[in-house]
Amino acid sequence: MVIGVLALQGGFREHIAVLERCGVKAKEIRKKEELDGIDGLIIPGGESTTFGRLMVDFGLLDPLVNLIKGGLPVFGTCAGLVVLCREIVGSEQPRLGVLNARVRRNAFGRQVDSFEADLEVPVLGPEPFRGVFIRAPYIEELWPPAEVLATLEGKIVAARQDKILVTAFHPELTTDERFHRYFIGMVSG
Ligand code: GLN
């Protein structure tokens, strides 16, 4: 199994480190030719407007949409979540738009740039998951077949739609590998 990690910008190295800890081969993706042969893809945190622009400039946007619509499993964290959503409140920025969701960027307010919170995530088991939120978005609304995996104060912060997994927080910045292992299960399953 090889999991690609979009390495245009942002926190790709941390995701690669987690995948390696889980015994999975990771591949940095910058060009569309590098998408060949991957079994899944992680889109990290960073700046979603920059991701969108670079995906267009590097000719990655349409190939990625086609691969994901064709069933390539994808895991987006934070800015990675934003670019996967169909609707982004107040923004026309380029996006993949494959997740049936409306997202609000930088949604937890300016005064709380970053914070941590324990989250209940039933698909990961009874232990709470420590969410690290950095200028995080949240999902305002989801449409089927997308489903909520976790909320914080009533706001959707993790979701799944078939082979698309998203978190508003950064599991790659913790030592808890359960979200990555859950995604690896989606890739192999
Ligand atoms: N606020 C950023 C955006 O909308 C995401 C921040 C992050 O990925 N840590 O792109």
XYZ file of N, CA, C and O and ligand atoms in Angstrom:
766
model
N 0.850 -1.201 0.000
C 0.000 0.000 0.000
C 0.887 1.252 0.000
O 1.844 1.344 0.749
N 0.541 2.202 -0.863
C 1.256 3.482 -0.880
C 0.209 4.590 -0.716
O -0.783 4.638 -1.449
N 0.436 5.466 0.249
C -0.468 6.602 0.441
C 0.270 7.875 0.054
O 1.359 8.167 0.569
N -0.303 8.596 -0.881
C 0.265 9.866 -1.306
C -0.095 10.958 -0.301
O -1.150 10.920 0.320
N 0.821 11.902 -0.141
C 0.546 13.062 0.712
C 0.822 14.302 -0.139
O 1.937 14.483 -0.623
N -0.217 15.089 -0.336
C -0.072 16.288 -1.155
C 0.963 17.205 -0.491
O 0.802 17.594 0.666
N 2.030 17.501 -1.235
C 3.189 18.177 -0.618
C 3.450 19.527 -1.276
O 4.591 19.960 -1.385
N 2.375 20.187 -1.694
C 2.521 21.500 -2.327
C 2.883 22.548 -1.292
O 3.543 23.545 -1.583
N 2.421 22.333 -0.052
C 2.497 23.375 0.978
C 1.954 22.754 2.255
O 1.284 21.725 2.206
N 2.247 23.365 3.398
C 1.595 22.956 4.638
C 2.252 21.764 5.319
O 3.408 21.437 5.075
N 1.454 21.093 6.181
C 2.006 20.119 7.128
C 2.119 18.705 6.610
O 1.716 17.760 7.287
N 2.710 18.522 5.421
C 2.764 17.162 4.847
C 3.761 16.264 5.568
O 3.547 15.070 5.703
N 4.861 16.845 6.080
C 5.909 15.996 6.699
C 5.370 15.257 7.924
O 5.707 14.098 8.157
N 4.525 15.926 8.698
C 3.983 15.314 9.911
C 3.084 14.131 9.552
O 3.099 13.103 10.232
N 2.304 14.265 8.468
C 1.467 13.135 8.034
C 2.331 11.962 7.580
O 2.011 10.800 7.861
N 3.414 12.272 6.855
C 4.300 11.200 6.378
C 4.885 10.452 7.572
O 4.945 9.218 7.586
N 5.270 11.207 8.600
C 5.843 10.571 9.803
C 4.826 9.632 10.454
O 5.176 8.527 10.871
N 3.557 10.047 10.532
C 2.550 9.165 11.150
C 2.354 7.909 10.300
O 2.295 6.794 10.827
N 2.262 8.084 8.974
C 2.071 6.919 8.099
C 3.227 5.937 8.290
O 3.006 4.722 8.383
N 4.442 6.466 8.368
C 5.596 5.578 8.545
C 5.528 4.865 9.893
O 5.838 3.674 9.975
N 5.076 5.586 10.929
C 4.903 4.913 12.237
C 3.876 3.789 12.146
O 3.945 2.808 12.868
N 2.898 3.955 11.241
C 1.862 2.924 11.056
C 2.323 1.834 10.084
O 1.544 0.941 9.740
N 3.547 1.935 9.588
C 4.088 0.909 8.703
C 3.606 1.022 7.267
O 3.646 0.034 6.522
N 3.154 2.212 6.878
C 2.648 2.404 5.514
C 3.617 3.291 4.742
O 4.140 4.273 5.271
N 3.829 2.939 3.481
C 4.713 3.730 2.631
C 4.006 5.020 2.219
O 2.854 4.994 1.780
N 4.698 6.144 2.376
C 4.135 7.445 2.008
C 4.899 8.009 0.821
O 6.098 7.770 0.673
N 4.182 8.744 -0.021
C 4.801 9.317 -1.220
C 4.398 10.783 -1.332
O 3.199 11.099 -1.332
N 5.370 11.662 -1.448
C 5.063 13.093 -1.615
C 4.526 13.334 -3.028
O 5.090 12.846 -3.999
N 3.433 14.089 -3.101
C 2.806 14.363 -4.396
C 2.900 15.859 -4.703
O 2.387 16.688 -3.946
N 3.563 16.182 -5.807
C 3.604 17.574 -6.274
C 3.147 17.702 -7.727
O 2.690 18.750 -8.145
N 3.324 16.618 -8.477
C 2.963 16.661 -9.903
C 1.923 15.596 -10.204
O 1.870 14.567 -9.526
N 1.169 15.801 -11.267
C 0.086 14.850 -11.530
C 0.600 13.459 -11.874
O -0.027 12.465 -11.533
N 1.815 13.371 -12.474
C 2.366 12.038 -12.796
C 2.607 11.231 -11.517
O 2.613 10.001 -11.544
N 2.846 11.944 -10.423
C 3.152 11.249 -9.168
C 1.907 10.604 -8.548
O 2.013 9.830 -7.595
N 0.730 10.924 -9.081
C -0.497 10.304 -8.572
C -0.611 8.836 -8.994
O -1.365 8.076 -8.393
N 0.155 8.460 -10.019
C 0.073 7.079 -10.519
C 0.474 6.096 -9.432
O 1.518 6.238 -8.808
N -0.354 5.104 -9.226
C 0.012 4.014 -8.325
C -0.277 4.245 -6.859
O 0.008 3.369 -6.038
N -0.842 5.393 -6.488
C -1.165 5.556 -5.059
C -2.521 4.903 -4.757
O -3.405 4.835 -5.607
N -2.645 4.434 -3.503
C -3.879 3.748 -3.084
C -4.783 4.657 -2.271
O -5.943 4.318 -1.994
N -4.234 5.791 -1.833
C -5.001 6.757 -1.041
C -4.219 8.055 -1.038
O -3.062 8.095 -1.468
N -4.877 9.117 -0.561
C -4.229 10.438 -0.584
C -4.585 11.207 0.681
O -5.753 11.210 1.108
N -3.585 11.877 1.263
C -3.839 12.791 2.382
C -3.610 14.218 1.900
O -2.610 14.504 1.224
N -4.558 15.101 2.217
C -4.386 16.533 1.948
C -4.213 17.202 3.307
O -5.129 17.199 4.129
N -3.038 17.769 3.570
C -2.738 18.248 4.924
C -3.355 19.602 5.225
O -4.051 20.198 4.396
N -3.038 20.104 6.419
C -3.368 21.479 6.761
C -2.380 22.432 6.108
O -1.335 22.022 5.606
N -2.739 23.683 6.126
C -1.909 24.698 5.483
C -2.801 25.888 5.218
O -3.528 26.333 6.111
N -2.809 26.370 3.999
C -3.652 27.497 3.633
C -4.479 27.073 2.426
O -3.937 26.837 1.354
N -5.782 26.977 2.620
C -6.611 26.366 1.570
C -6.641 27.190 0.290
O -6.726 26.629 -0.809
N -6.545 28.528 0.391
C -6.539 29.334 -0.843
C -5.266 29.044 -1.639
O -5.298 28.968 -2.871
N -4.154 28.861 -0.928
C -2.884 28.540 -1.598
C -2.969 27.150 -2.230
O -2.547 26.956 -3.382
N -3.511 26.174 -1.497
C -3.690 24.832 -2.077
C -4.467 24.901 -3.379
O -4.090 24.299 -4.379
N -5.598 25.633 -3.327
C -6.461 25.703 -4.505
C -5.707 26.286 -5.690
O -5.743 25.754 -6.800
N -4.987 27.380 -5.423
C -4.255 28.044 -6.509
C -3.153 27.131 -7.058
O -2.998 26.990 -8.270
N -2.400 26.471 -6.150
C -1.312 25.598 -6.610
C -1.857 24.370 -7.340
O -1.259 23.896 -8.299
N -3.008 23.856 -6.901
C -3.606 22.711 -7.611
C -3.952 23.093 -9.045
O -3.790 22.287 -9.963
N -4.430 24.321 -9.210
C -4.729 24.791 -10.568
C -3.427 24.955 -11.342
O -3.260 24.415 -12.443
N -2.450 25.662 -10.757
C -1.183 25.943 -11.449
C -0.449 24.657 -11.827
O 0.212 24.598 -12.860
N -0.508 23.636 -10.982
C 0.228 22.391 -11.220
C -0.613 21.378 -12.004
O -0.206 20.236 -12.181
N -1.796 21.784 -12.435
C -2.633 20.882 -13.228
C -3.124 19.683 -12.444
O -3.386 18.613 -13.003
N -3.255 19.846 -11.133
C -3.644 18.719 -10.278
C -5.138 18.682 -9.985
O -5.669 17.654 -9.580
N -5.816 19.808 -10.170
C -7.200 19.901 -9.703
C -8.112 18.878 -10.397
O -8.754 18.060 -9.726
N -8.147 18.895 -11.724
C -9.054 17.985 -12.437
C -8.669 16.522 -12.260
O -9.543 15.683 -11.991
N -7.347 16.168 -12.378
C -7.003 14.763 -12.122
C -7.410 14.304 -10.727
O -7.892 13.178 -10.556
N -7.258 15.167 -9.738
C -7.629 14.768 -8.369
C -9.137 14.564 -8.243
O -9.585 13.587 -7.645
N -9.912 15.478 -8.821
C -11.377 15.329 -8.757
C -11.779 14.002 -9.398
O -12.577 13.234 -8.840
N -11.177 13.703 -10.554
C -11.530 12.455 -11.248
C -11.168 11.233 -10.426
O -11.946 10.283 -10.331
N -9.965 11.257 -9.831
C -9.533 10.104 -9.033
C -10.447 9.913 -7.820
O -10.845 8.784 -7.503
N -10.785 11.009 -7.145
C -11.612 10.885 -5.931
C -13.021 10.428 -6.307
O -13.605 9.553 -5.672
N -13.563 11.006 -7.391
C -14.895 10.557 -7.846
C -14.861 9.103 -8.284
O -15.859 8.394 -8.184
N -13.685 8.647 -8.743
C -13.525 7.241 -9.130
C -13.277 6.316 -7.956
O -13.084 5.120 -8.145
N -13.223 6.878 -6.725
C -13.126 6.025 -5.542
C -11.802 6.073 -4.806
O -11.609 5.312 -3.850
N -10.854 6.926 -5.233
C -9.594 7.025 -4.483
C -9.883 7.542 -3.069
O -10.456 8.622 -2.913
N -9.492 6.788 -2.035
C -9.725 7.268 -0.675
C -8.890 8.518 -0.394
O -7.712 8.586 -0.771
N -9.498 9.489 0.275
C -8.792 10.740 0.554
C -9.106 11.188 1.982
O -10.223 11.019 2.462
N -8.070 11.711 2.640
C -8.185 12.180 4.026
C -7.707 13.627 4.045
O -6.546 13.894 3.745
N -8.609 14.557 4.363
C -8.250 15.971 4.410
C -8.298 16.486 5.826
O -9.286 16.282 6.535
N -7.225 17.164 6.243
C -7.197 17.745 7.595
C -7.131 19.266 7.476
O -6.298 19.793 6.739
N -8.010 19.933 8.192
C -8.026 21.393 8.300
C -8.131 22.039 6.909
O -9.182 21.920 6.293
N -7.093 22.675 6.385
C -7.195 23.238 5.037
C -7.538 22.145 4.018
O -8.227 22.400 3.024
N -7.095 20.917 4.281
C -7.438 19.779 3.408
C -8.931 19.506 3.415
O -9.514 19.137 2.388
N -9.556 19.684 4.572
C -11.025 19.580 4.662
C -11.660 20.675 3.799
O -12.569 20.409 3.018
N -11.146 21.905 3.949
C -11.758 23.039 3.239
C -11.775 22.775 1.734
O -12.818 22.932 1.077
N -10.650 22.342 1.169
C -10.596 22.190 -0.297
C -11.460 21.038 -0.801
O -11.816 20.998 -1.977
N -11.811 20.104 0.104
C -12.666 18.992 -0.326
C -14.150 19.371 -0.364
O -14.947 18.697 -1.019
N -14.528 20.444 0.348
C -15.956 20.765 0.481
C -16.540 21.383 -0.787
O -15.867 22.115 -1.507
N -17.801 21.092 -0.983
C -18.499 21.646 -2.139
C -18.698 23.155 -1.989
O -18.510 23.914 -2.927
N -19.085 23.592 -0.776
C -19.350 25.030 -0.567
C -18.435 25.576 0.523
O -18.260 24.941 1.567
N -17.877 26.765 0.271
C -17.027 27.453 1.250
C -17.669 28.819 1.484
O -17.809 29.613 0.548
N -18.094 29.068 2.719
C -18.855 30.289 3.006
C -18.052 31.530 2.604
O -16.897 31.698 3.031
N -18.640 32.362 1.766
C -18.030 33.645 1.402
C -16.816 33.559 0.515
O -16.066 34.531 0.407
N -16.591 32.417 -0.139
C -15.377 32.300 -0.951
C -15.638 31.530 -2.236
O -16.354 30.532 -2.241
N -15.016 32.018 -3.300
C -15.080 31.319 -4.592
C -13.756 30.632 -4.878
O -13.475 30.265 -6.021
N -12.892 30.475 -3.876
C -11.555 29.902 -4.097
C -11.652 28.535 -4.769
O -12.609 27.788 -4.537
N -10.649 28.182 -5.605
C -10.680 26.869 -6.254
C -10.700 25.750 -5.222
O -10.112 25.885 -4.143
N -11.390 24.677 -5.545
C -11.571 23.571 -4.593
C -11.829 22.286 -5.348
O -12.170 22.312 -6.536
N -11.739 21.171 -4.635
C -12.066 19.871 -5.226
C -13.577 19.667 -5.213
O -14.129 19.073 -6.133
N -14.247 20.129 -4.153
C -15.706 20.184 -4.142
C -16.425 18.847 -4.161
O -17.562 18.753 -4.607
N -15.781 17.802 -3.642
C -16.363 16.459 -3.727
C -17.153 16.045 -2.482
O -17.870 15.045 -2.509
N -16.996 16.799 -1.394
C -17.684 16.440 -0.142
C -18.958 17.257 -0.025
O -18.933 18.484 -0.156
N -20.047 16.571 0.254
C -21.344 17.234 0.368
C -21.412 18.028 1.663
O -22.014 17.603 2.651
N -20.780 19.180 1.655
C -20.707 19.962 2.887
C -20.499 21.430 2.576
O -19.924 21.792 1.552
N -20.970 22.248 3.528
C -20.669 23.682 3.493
C -19.771 23.982 4.680
O -20.117 23.662 5.831
N -18.583 24.565 4.404
C -17.582 24.796 5.446
C -17.414 26.287 5.683
O -17.534 27.092 4.762
N -17.148 26.618 6.933
C -16.820 27.994 7.302
C -15.349 27.995 7.723
O -14.960 27.231 8.601
N -14.553 28.825 7.098
C -13.109 28.876 7.402
C -12.850 29.719 8.651
O -13.624 30.616 8.961
N -11.725 29.445 9.306
C -11.269 30.221 10.485
C -12.463 30.469 11.413
O -12.715 31.582 11.846
N -13.178 29.404 11.700
C -14.550 29.539 12.173
C -14.678 29.654 13.682
O -15.753 29.933 14.183
N -13.588 29.407 14.403
C -13.694 29.444 15.857
C -13.314 30.811 16.430
O -13.111 30.949 17.623
N -13.204 31.818 15.557
C -12.985 33.174 16.052
C -11.523 33.553 16.073
O -10.646 32.705 16.187
N -11.266 34.842 15.951
C -9.890 35.316 15.810
C -9.138 35.247 17.130
O -7.932 35.043 17.150
N -9.862 35.451 18.225
C -9.149 35.510 19.499
C -8.636 34.141 19.925
O -7.651 34.044 20.630
N -9.279 33.077 19.427
C -8.766 31.736 19.706
C -8.190 31.137 18.429
O -8.815 30.340 17.761
N -6.963 31.547 18.121
C -6.275 31.069 16.929
C -6.071 29.569 16.969
O -6.216 28.884 15.973
N -5.698 29.078 18.165
C -5.517 27.638 18.269
C -5.873 27.193 19.682
O -5.756 27.956 20.642
N -6.335 25.954 19.765
C -6.733 25.387 21.057
C -6.813 23.874 20.898
O -6.760 23.353 19.779
N -6.922 23.200 22.035
C -7.075 21.742 22.005
C -8.351 21.368 22.747
O -8.765 22.076 23.663
N -8.950 20.279 22.324
C -10.172 19.820 22.985
C -10.301 18.316 22.839
O -9.918 17.757 21.802
N -10.824 17.673 23.879
C -11.108 16.236 23.791
C -12.408 16.022 23.035
O -13.413 16.666 23.337
N -12.359 15.121 22.074
C -13.522 14.876 21.212
C -14.003 13.449 21.377
O -13.191 12.525 21.470
N -15.304 13.300 21.363
C -15.875 11.954 21.292
C -15.984 11.561 19.835
O -16.623 12.274 19.051
N -15.350 10.445 19.488
C -15.380 9.976 18.098
C -15.760 8.501 18.122
O -14.891 7.626 18.209
N -17.064 8.208 18.089
C -17.505 6.823 18.280
C -16.823 5.809 17.354
O -16.517 4.702 17.809
N -16.508 6.176 16.108
C -15.889 5.182 15.211
C -14.475 4.812 15.646
O -13.920 3.821 15.161
N -13.878 5.603 16.540
C -12.518 5.292 17.012
C -12.523 4.568 18.348
O -11.460 4.223 18.870
N -13.705 4.358 18.915
C -13.769 3.692 20.210
C -14.069 4.685 21.334
O -14.260 5.872 21.087
N -14.096 4.182 22.573
C -14.566 5.007 23.687
C -13.584 6.093 24.152
O -13.993 7.109 24.713
N -12.270 5.873 23.931
C -11.280 6.870 24.368
C -11.463 8.167 23.603
O -11.514 8.157 22.368
N -11.504 9.335 24.281
C -11.598 10.584 23.528
C -10.351 10.818 22.664
O -9.281 10.280 22.952
N -10.523 11.595 21.615
C -9.404 11.952 20.730
C -9.058 13.403 20.999
O -9.935 14.270 21.001
N -7.771 13.680 21.210
C -7.336 15.047 21.495
C -7.249 15.823 20.175
O -6.380 15.542 19.337
N -8.168 16.759 19.990
C -8.172 17.542 18.754
C -7.306 18.784 18.907
O -7.485 19.544 19.852
N -6.364 18.969 17.988
C -5.545 20.181 17.947
C -6.109 21.051 16.831
O -6.080 20.659 15.656
N -6.638 22.201 17.208
C -7.319 23.086 16.246
C -6.457 24.315 16.021
O -6.080 25.004 16.983
N -6.132 24.612 14.754
C -5.297 25.773 14.411
C -6.014 26.567 13.311
O -6.133 26.081 12.181
N -6.512 27.746 13.657
C -7.330 28.538 12.716
C -8.301 27.604 11.968
O -8.409 27.616 10.742
N -8.981 26.837 12.758
C -9.715 25.698 12.201
C -11.052 26.104 11.582
O -11.707 27.030 12.047
N -11.433 25.362 10.553
C -12.784 25.505 10.008
C -13.755 24.610 10.786
O -13.332 23.790 11.600
N -15.048 24.800 10.558
C -15.991 23.736 10.915
C -17.014 23.604 9.796
O -17.156 24.502 8.963
N -17.686 22.462 9.786
C -18.691 22.209 8.762
C -20.035 22.692 9.290
O -20.476 22.268 10.357
N -20.645 23.593 8.554
C -21.949 24.148 8.952
C -23.088 23.216 8.609
O -24.085 23.162 9.301
N -22.925 22.536 7.480
C -24.004 21.662 7.044
C -23.436 20.547 6.181
O -22.505 20.771 5.407
N -24.018 19.363 6.350
C -23.634 18.182 5.567
C -24.868 17.649 4.865
O -25.964 17.754 5.399
N -24.682 17.054 3.703
C -25.790 16.374 3.031
C -25.440 14.909 2.856
O -24.276 14.584 2.641
N -26.415 14.029 2.896
C -26.150 12.612 2.633
C -25.506 12.463 1.252
O -25.810 13.267 0.372
N -24.650 11.473 1.064
C -24.319 10.411 2.023
C -23.242 10.790 3.035
O -22.760 9.907 3.737
N -22.856 12.065 3.134
C -21.865 12.441 4.150
C -22.465 12.276 5.543
O -23.658 12.507 5.740
N -21.616 11.852 6.482
C -22.083 11.608 7.854
C -21.135 12.268 8.848
O -19.921 12.335 8.602
N -21.684 12.676 9.964
C -20.900 13.297 11.034
C -20.135 12.217 11.809
O -20.707 11.202 12.199
N -18.829 12.452 12.058
C -18.062 11.544 12.926
C -17.784 12.157 14.287
O -17.564 11.436 15.257
N -17.730 13.505 14.351
C -17.476 14.159 15.641
C -17.955 15.596 15.586
O -17.916 16.245 14.532
N -18.398 16.068 16.765
C -18.783 17.476 16.882
C -18.072 18.081 18.086
O -17.617 17.365 18.985
N -17.964 19.401 18.073
C -17.448 20.146 19.221
C -18.390 21.316 19.433
O -18.587 22.122 18.513
N -18.987 21.376 20.600
C -19.969 22.418 20.908
C -21.025 22.515 19.799
O -21.374 23.602 19.344
N -21.449 21.365 19.311
C -22.500 21.321 18.297
C -22.028 21.571 16.882
O -22.824 21.513 15.942
N -20.722 21.856 16.704
C -20.205 22.109 15.355
C -19.523 20.858 14.818
O -18.801 20.178 15.560
N -19.743 20.585 13.540
C -19.194 19.361 12.948
C -17.703 19.551 12.679
O -17.304 20.467 11.950
N -16.878 18.682 13.287
C -15.420 18.814 13.135
C -14.762 17.557 12.557
O -13.544 17.548 12.351
N -15.540 16.512 12.286
C -15.016 15.355 11.565
C -16.188 14.703 10.851
O -17.309 14.674 11.375
N -15.916 14.223 9.632
C -16.999 13.656 8.825
C -16.437 12.646 7.836
O -15.225 12.603 7.585
N -17.362 11.842 7.314
C -16.979 10.856 6.308
C -18.071 10.777 5.253
O -19.273 10.828 5.583
N -17.663 10.644 4.017
C -18.602 10.381 2.920
C -17.971 9.289 2.075
O -17.015 9.546 1.348
N -18.452 8.068 2.238
C -17.890 6.941 1.502
C -16.379 6.865 1.763
O -15.971 6.603 2.879
N -15.541 7.130 0.753
C -14.078 7.017 0.942
C -13.417 8.376 1.188
O -12.201 8.517 1.010
N -14.208 9.360 1.574
C -13.655 10.684 1.890
C -13.756 10.889 3.405
O -14.842 10.768 3.982
N -12.620 11.193 4.026
C -12.564 11.411 5.481
C -12.012 12.814 5.712
O -11.045 13.219 5.056
N -12.629 13.564 6.624
C -12.119 14.912 6.912
C -12.144 15.188 8.411
O -13.045 14.763 9.130
N -11.121 15.952 8.847
C -11.119 16.475 10.214
C -10.762 17.963 10.148
O -9.907 18.372 9.356
N -11.422 18.751 10.998
C -11.123 20.189 11.078
C -9.855 20.428 11.887
O -9.302 21.520 11.860
N -9.412 19.399 12.602
C -8.253 19.497 13.502
C -7.091 18.700 12.901
O -7.160 18.241 11.756
N -6.015 18.574 13.678
C -4.745 18.038 13.156
C -4.321 16.761 13.872
O -3.468 16.817 14.772
N -4.824 15.602 13.485
C -4.412 14.362 14.155
C -2.915 14.072 13.977
O -2.332 13.355 14.790
N -2.314 14.650 12.932
C -0.886 14.385 12.680
C 0.008 15.091 13.701
O 1.205 14.829 13.751
N -0.570 15.997 14.499
C 0.232 16.701 15.506
C 0.108 16.067 16.885
O 0.546 16.645 17.877
N -0.502 14.893 16.949
C -0.587 14.168 18.218
C 0.118 12.821 18.043
O 0.515 12.464 16.936
N 0.252 12.082 19.146
C 0.851 10.749 19.025
C -0.235 9.684 18.878
O 0.063 8.500 18.826
N -1.492 10.128 18.813
C -2.623 9.198 18.679
C -2.829 8.919 17.190
O -3.188 9.814 16.424
N -2.572 7.675 16.797
C -2.609 7.341 15.365
C -3.972 6.824 14.906
O -4.108 6.356 13.769
N -4.995 6.907 15.769
C -6.250 6.213 15.423
C -6.913 6.754 14.171
O -7.492 5.978 13.401
N -6.864 8.066 13.935
C -7.489 8.581 12.709
C -6.755 8.081 11.467
O -7.373 7.715 10.463
N -5.414 8.075 11.530
C -4.653 7.571 10.384
C -4.909 6.075 10.171
O -5.046 5.618 9.044
N -5.002 5.334 11.268
C -5.265 3.891 11.124
C -6.679 3.645 10.579
O -6.904 2.725 9.792
N -7.616 4.484 11.004
C -8.987 4.395 10.462
C -8.955 4.643 8.944
O -9.586 3.917 8.166
N -8.175 5.655 8.526
C -8.072 5.932 7.096
C -7.383 4.784 6.357
O -7.833 4.370 5.283
N -6.319 4.245 6.951
C -5.627 3.105 6.336
C -6.609 1.937 6.161
O -6.608 1.254 5.140
N -7.500 1.772 7.130
C -8.555 0.756 7.009
C -9.487 1.035 5.846
O -9.901 0.117 5.128
N -9.810 2.316 5.615
C -10.649 2.672 4.457
C -9.922 2.352 3.157
O -10.543 1.939 2.173
N -8.608 2.578 3.149
C -7.819 2.336 1.926
C -7.753 0.834 1.654
O -7.924 0.384 0.512
N -7.529 0.036 2.696
C -7.348 -1.399 2.458
C -8.682 -2.131 2.372
O -8.743 -3.238 1.855
N -9.755 -1.463 2.862
C -11.010 -2.161 3.005
C -11.905 -2.101 1.830
O -12.918 -2.688 1.695
N -7.604 28.546 8.034
C -6.879 27.777 7.076
C -7.586 27.759 5.737
O -8.768 28.000 5.633
C -6.661 26.375 7.551
C -5.714 26.361 8.727
C -4.979 25.058 8.882
O -4.932 24.226 7.978
N -4.337 24.910 10.009
O -6.937 27.477 4.785
